[in-house]
Amino acid sequence: MPTKPKVLVFAGSTREASFNKHLARLAAKRVEAAGAEATFIDLRDYPMPIYDGDTEDAEGIPDTARQLKRVFMEHQGLVIASPEYNGFITPLLKNTIDWVSRPDGDLPGLAPYENKIASIVSSSPGGLGGLRGLPLLRQLLSNIGVTVLPDQLAIGGASQVFDASGNLTDEGHANKLNAICERLVVTLQRQL
Ligand SMILES: Cc1cc2nc3c(=O)[nH]c(=O)nc-3n(C[C@H](O)[C@H](O)[C@H](O)COP(=O)(O)O)c2cc1C
């Protein structure tokens, strides 16, 4: 039995009813169906203060960032589902990525991102579905060594696109999410 690639899946929102958490959970299922091992995490379980260099100098990085660095290291792939705030990356997502990019003892800052392959998706109640945030997230991830696959998905009208079980009601959206997750897993399998 060949080793399965491991994919870390999370949303750029901690909101209990977050549409992007729905999307991330669905993506985790599609990643598993495509033959990889998916780990869904909720960033609410990794609270971190807004980055402050003095805090870091005095106390080091927060335990949650230390833990999350280790979690990243255990995975080869990422799926991030994030809303945009004012057309930009959410502060939660940026702050988390920043803390995880800081060195911790012998573990270099960018080690958790090196050689990672990612897919990015978004959803929002608005018409564009968070589309404007995706190129910025793509750029941020590229800056720190993550290869972001070209295909992406932004789902607008998010309050109407999930059924009671959290599944996507539109076949086109569901097929696209599936294709994105399959492409990620196939790409990761080539690297094993
Ligand atoms: C500060 C702020 C700015 C926002 N800006 C945008 C925006 O630029 N585009 C958009 O589609 N939605 C925007 N929204 C609405 C979010 O997409 C909406 O709250 C969404 O449900 C958040 O994602 P979540 O459901 O995963 O928590 C904004 C929300 C907040 C709180």
Short mmCIF file of C-alpha atoms and ligand atoms in Angstrom, two decimals:
data_model
loop_
_atom_site.label_atom_id
_atom_site.label_comp_id
_atom_site.label_asym_id
_atom_site.label_seq_id
_atom_site.Cartn_x
_atom_site.Cartn_y
_atom_site.Cartn_z
CA MET A 1 0.00 0.00 0.00
CA PRO A 2 1.67 3.29 -1.06
CA THR A 3 1.94 6.08 1.52
CA LYS A 4 -0.92 8.56 1.35
CA PRO A 5 -0.07 12.27 1.13
CA LYS A 6 -1.28 14.30 4.10
CA VAL A 7 -3.27 17.48 3.55
CA LEU A 8 -3.97 20.10 6.21
CA VAL A 9 -7.31 21.85 5.69
CA PHE A 10 -8.51 24.99 7.45
CA ALA A 11 -10.55 28.16 7.05
CA GLY A 12 -9.54 31.78 7.41
CA SER A 13 -12.49 32.37 9.73
CA THR A 14 -13.21 31.14 13.24
CA ARG A 15 -16.93 31.99 13.14
CA GLU A 16 -19.06 29.11 14.38
CA ALA A 17 -21.32 29.16 11.29
CA SER A 18 -18.52 30.14 8.91
CA PHE A 19 -19.28 29.38 5.26
CA ASN A 20 -15.59 28.87 4.72
CA LYS A 21 -15.43 26.29 7.47
CA HIS A 22 -18.26 24.46 5.65
CA LEU A 23 -16.23 24.67 2.47
CA ALA A 24 -13.05 23.50 4.22
CA ARG A 25 -14.85 20.51 5.75
CA LEU A 26 -16.22 19.58 2.33
CA ALA A 27 -12.77 19.95 0.81
CA ALA A 28 -11.35 17.63 3.49
CA LYS A 29 -13.90 14.97 2.49
CA ARG A 30 -13.06 15.38 -1.22
CA VAL A 31 -9.33 15.15 -0.45
CA GLU A 32 -9.94 11.89 1.43
CA ALA A 33 -12.07 10.57 -1.44
CA ALA A 34 -9.22 11.38 -3.83
CA GLY A 35 -6.87 9.14 -1.86
CA ALA A 36 -5.07 11.41 0.60
CA GLU A 37 -5.30 11.78 4.36
CA ALA A 38 -6.98 15.06 5.34
CA THR A 39 -6.70 16.85 8.69
CA PHE A 40 -9.31 19.54 9.27
CA ILE A 41 -8.36 22.06 11.94
CA ASP A 42 -10.30 25.02 13.29
CA LEU A 43 -8.09 28.06 13.89
CA ARG A 44 -10.29 28.81 16.90
CA ASP A 45 -8.31 26.01 18.57
CA TYR A 46 -5.07 27.94 17.92
CA PRO A 47 -5.70 31.43 19.30
CA MET A 48 -2.75 33.81 18.95
CA PRO A 49 -2.26 37.46 19.85
CA ILE A 50 -1.69 39.92 17.03
CA TYR A 51 2.00 39.62 16.16
CA ASP A 52 4.22 41.90 18.24
CA GLY A 53 8.01 41.72 17.98
CA ASP A 54 8.43 42.74 21.63
CA THR A 55 6.17 39.88 22.75
CA GLU A 56 8.20 37.51 20.63
CA ASP A 57 11.50 38.84 22.04
CA ALA A 58 10.24 38.56 25.62
CA GLU A 59 8.26 35.32 25.47
CA GLY A 60 9.09 33.57 22.21
CA ILE A 61 6.31 32.45 19.94
CA PRO A 62 2.96 31.43 21.49
CA ASP A 63 2.49 27.73 22.31
CA THR A 64 -0.35 27.62 19.80
CA ALA A 65 1.99 28.83 17.03
CA ARG A 66 4.60 26.27 18.14
CA GLN A 67 1.98 23.51 17.96
CA LEU A 68 0.70 24.70 14.61
CA LYS A 69 4.23 24.79 13.18
CA ARG A 70 4.53 21.10 14.07
CA VAL A 71 1.12 20.34 12.55
CA PHE A 72 2.17 22.04 9.30
CA MET A 73 5.41 20.02 9.27
CA GLU A 74 3.43 16.76 9.33
CA HIS A 75 1.58 17.58 6.11
CA GLN A 76 2.65 17.91 2.48
CA GLY A 77 -0.44 19.71 1.20
CA LEU A 78 -2.73 22.54 2.24
CA VAL A 79 -6.27 23.54 1.41
CA ILE A 80 -7.24 26.97 2.68
CA ALA A 81 -10.82 28.26 2.44
CA SER A 82 -11.00 31.90 3.37
CA PRO A 83 -13.32 34.87 3.12
CA GLU A 84 -11.96 38.24 2.07
CA TYR A 85 -12.34 41.26 4.32
CA ASN A 86 -12.51 44.49 2.34
CA GLY A 87 -11.09 42.63 -0.60
CA PHE A 88 -8.12 41.42 1.43
CA ILE A 89 -6.85 38.43 3.40
CA THR A 90 -8.49 38.11 6.82
CA PRO A 91 -6.38 39.32 9.76
CA LEU A 92 -6.81 35.89 11.35
CA LEU A 93 -5.26 34.15 8.37
CA LYS A 94 -2.42 36.65 7.96
CA ASN A 95 -1.60 36.67 11.68
CA THR A 96 -1.61 32.88 11.87
CA ILE A 97 0.61 32.53 8.80
CA ASP A 98 2.96 35.19 10.23
CA TRP A 99 3.37 33.55 13.66
CA VAL A 100 3.87 30.14 12.04
CA SER A 101 6.60 31.70 9.86
CA ARG A 102 8.69 32.68 12.90
CA PRO A 103 11.69 30.51 13.93
CA ASP A 104 11.25 28.27 16.95
CA GLY A 105 14.50 26.92 18.42
CA ASP A 106 16.13 24.76 15.75
CA LEU A 107 13.09 24.93 13.52
CA PRO A 108 13.59 27.64 10.88
CA GLY A 109 10.79 30.10 10.30
CA LEU A 110 9.72 28.99 6.85
CA ALA A 111 10.27 25.25 7.38
CA PRO A 112 6.52 24.62 7.81
CA TYR A 113 5.88 26.04 4.33
CA GLU A 114 8.81 24.63 2.35
CA ASN A 115 7.85 22.25 -0.47
CA LYS A 116 4.18 22.54 0.39
CA ILE A 117 1.56 22.43 -2.34
CA ALA A 118 -1.69 24.29 -1.73
CA SER A 119 -5.13 24.86 -3.19
CA ILE A 120 -7.17 27.90 -2.22
CA VAL A 121 -10.92 28.49 -2.25
CA SER A 122 -13.31 31.04 -0.82
CA SER A 123 -16.95 31.75 -0.21
CA SER A 124 -18.91 34.81 0.76
CA PRO A 125 -22.50 35.99 0.82
CA GLY A 126 -21.51 38.64 -1.74
CA GLY A 127 -21.60 38.13 -5.49
CA LEU A 128 -17.85 37.69 -6.00
CA GLY A 129 -17.50 34.99 -3.35
CA GLY A 130 -14.24 36.35 -1.94
CA LEU A 131 -12.57 36.27 -5.36
CA ARG A 132 -10.52 39.44 -4.73
CA GLY A 133 -8.77 37.91 -1.72
CA LEU A 134 -7.54 34.81 -3.55
CA PRO A 135 -4.73 36.43 -5.61
CA LEU A 136 -3.46 38.08 -2.43
CA LEU A 137 -3.47 34.79 -0.55
CA ARG A 138 -1.76 33.18 -3.53
CA GLN A 139 0.95 35.85 -3.45
CA LEU A 140 1.44 35.58 0.31
CA LEU A 141 1.82 31.79 0.14
CA SER A 142 4.18 32.04 -2.83
CA ASN A 143 6.35 34.53 -0.91
CA ILE A 144 6.95 31.94 1.81
CA GLY A 145 7.71 28.99 -0.45
CA VAL A 146 4.32 27.36 -0.98
CA THR A 147 3.40 26.27 -4.51
CA VAL A 148 -0.24 27.26 -5.08
CA LEU A 149 -2.01 25.29 -7.80
CA PRO A 150 -3.67 27.39 -10.52
CA ASP A 151 -7.27 26.20 -10.10
CA GLN A 152 -9.32 28.03 -7.49
CA LEU A 153 -12.98 28.46 -6.60
CA ALA A 154 -14.86 31.48 -5.23
CA ILE A 155 -18.49 30.80 -4.33
CA GLY A 156 -20.81 33.80 -4.05
CA GLY A 157 -24.25 33.90 -2.46
CA ALA A 158 -22.90 31.66 0.31
CA SER A 159 -26.01 31.87 2.46
CA GLN A 160 -27.89 29.92 -0.23
CA VAL A 161 -25.36 27.41 -1.54
CA PHE A 162 -25.06 24.95 1.36
CA ASP A 163 -27.82 22.52 2.33
CA ALA A 164 -28.63 21.54 5.93
CA SER A 165 -25.84 18.95 5.91
CA GLY A 166 -23.28 21.51 4.73
CA ASN A 167 -23.09 20.08 1.20
CA LEU A 168 -22.99 22.31 -1.88
CA THR A 169 -26.36 22.42 -3.64
CA ASP A 170 -24.97 23.48 -7.02
CA GLU A 171 -23.51 20.65 -9.05
CA GLY A 172 -21.06 22.97 -10.82
CA HIS A 173 -19.60 24.17 -7.52
CA ALA A 174 -19.40 20.63 -6.16
CA ASN A 175 -17.68 19.32 -9.31
CA LYS A 176 -15.20 22.19 -9.30
CA LEU A 177 -14.31 21.65 -5.64
CA ASN A 178 -13.88 17.96 -6.35
CA ALA A 179 -11.61 18.66 -9.33
CA ILE A 180 -9.47 21.05 -7.27
CA CYS A 181 -9.04 18.49 -4.50
CA GLU A 182 -8.29 15.68 -6.95
CA ARG A 183 -5.69 17.80 -8.73
CA LEU A 184 -4.02 18.58 -5.41
CA VAL A 185 -3.88 14.93 -4.39
CA VAL A 186 -2.58 13.76 -7.79
CA THR A 187 0.13 16.45 -7.66
CA LEU A 188 1.13 15.41 -4.14
CA GLN A 189 1.19 11.72 -5.10
CA ARG A 190 3.68 12.50 -7.86
CA GLN A 191 6.01 13.93 -5.21
CA LEU A 192 6.00 10.90 -2.90
C1 LIG B 1 -14.55 43.47 8.13
C2 LIG B 1 -15.32 42.71 7.09
C3 LIG B 1 -15.08 42.99 5.77
C4 LIG B 1 -15.74 42.26 4.76
N1 LIG B 1 -15.43 42.50 3.45
C5 LIG B 1 -15.95 41.68 2.51
C6 LIG B 1 -15.51 41.79 1.17
O1 LIG B 1 -14.65 42.57 0.82
N2 LIG B 1 -16.05 40.97 0.25
C7 LIG B 1 -17.00 40.03 0.59
O2 LIG B 1 -17.45 39.29 -0.29
N3 LIG B 1 -17.45 39.92 1.85
C8 LIG B 1 -16.94 40.71 2.82
N4 LIG B 1 -17.35 40.59 4.12
C9 LIG B 1 -18.42 39.65 4.43
C10 LIG B 1 -17.87 38.26 4.67
O3 LIG B 1 -17.64 37.64 3.44
C11 LIG B 1 -18.89 37.45 5.48
O4 LIG B 1 -18.97 37.98 6.78
C12 LIG B 1 -18.54 35.98 5.48
O5 LIG B 1 -19.63 35.27 6.01
C13 LIG B 1 -17.29 35.72 6.28
O6 LIG B 1 -16.85 34.41 6.05
P1 LIG B 1 -17.27 33.20 7.01
O7 LIG B 1 -18.73 32.92 6.75
O8 LIG B 1 -16.40 32.09 6.57
O9 LIG B 1 -17.04 33.63 8.44
C14 LIG B 1 -16.70 41.28 5.12
C15 LIG B 1 -16.94 41.03 6.49
C16 LIG B 1 -16.25 41.71 7.44
C17 LIG B 1 -16.48 41.38 8.91
#
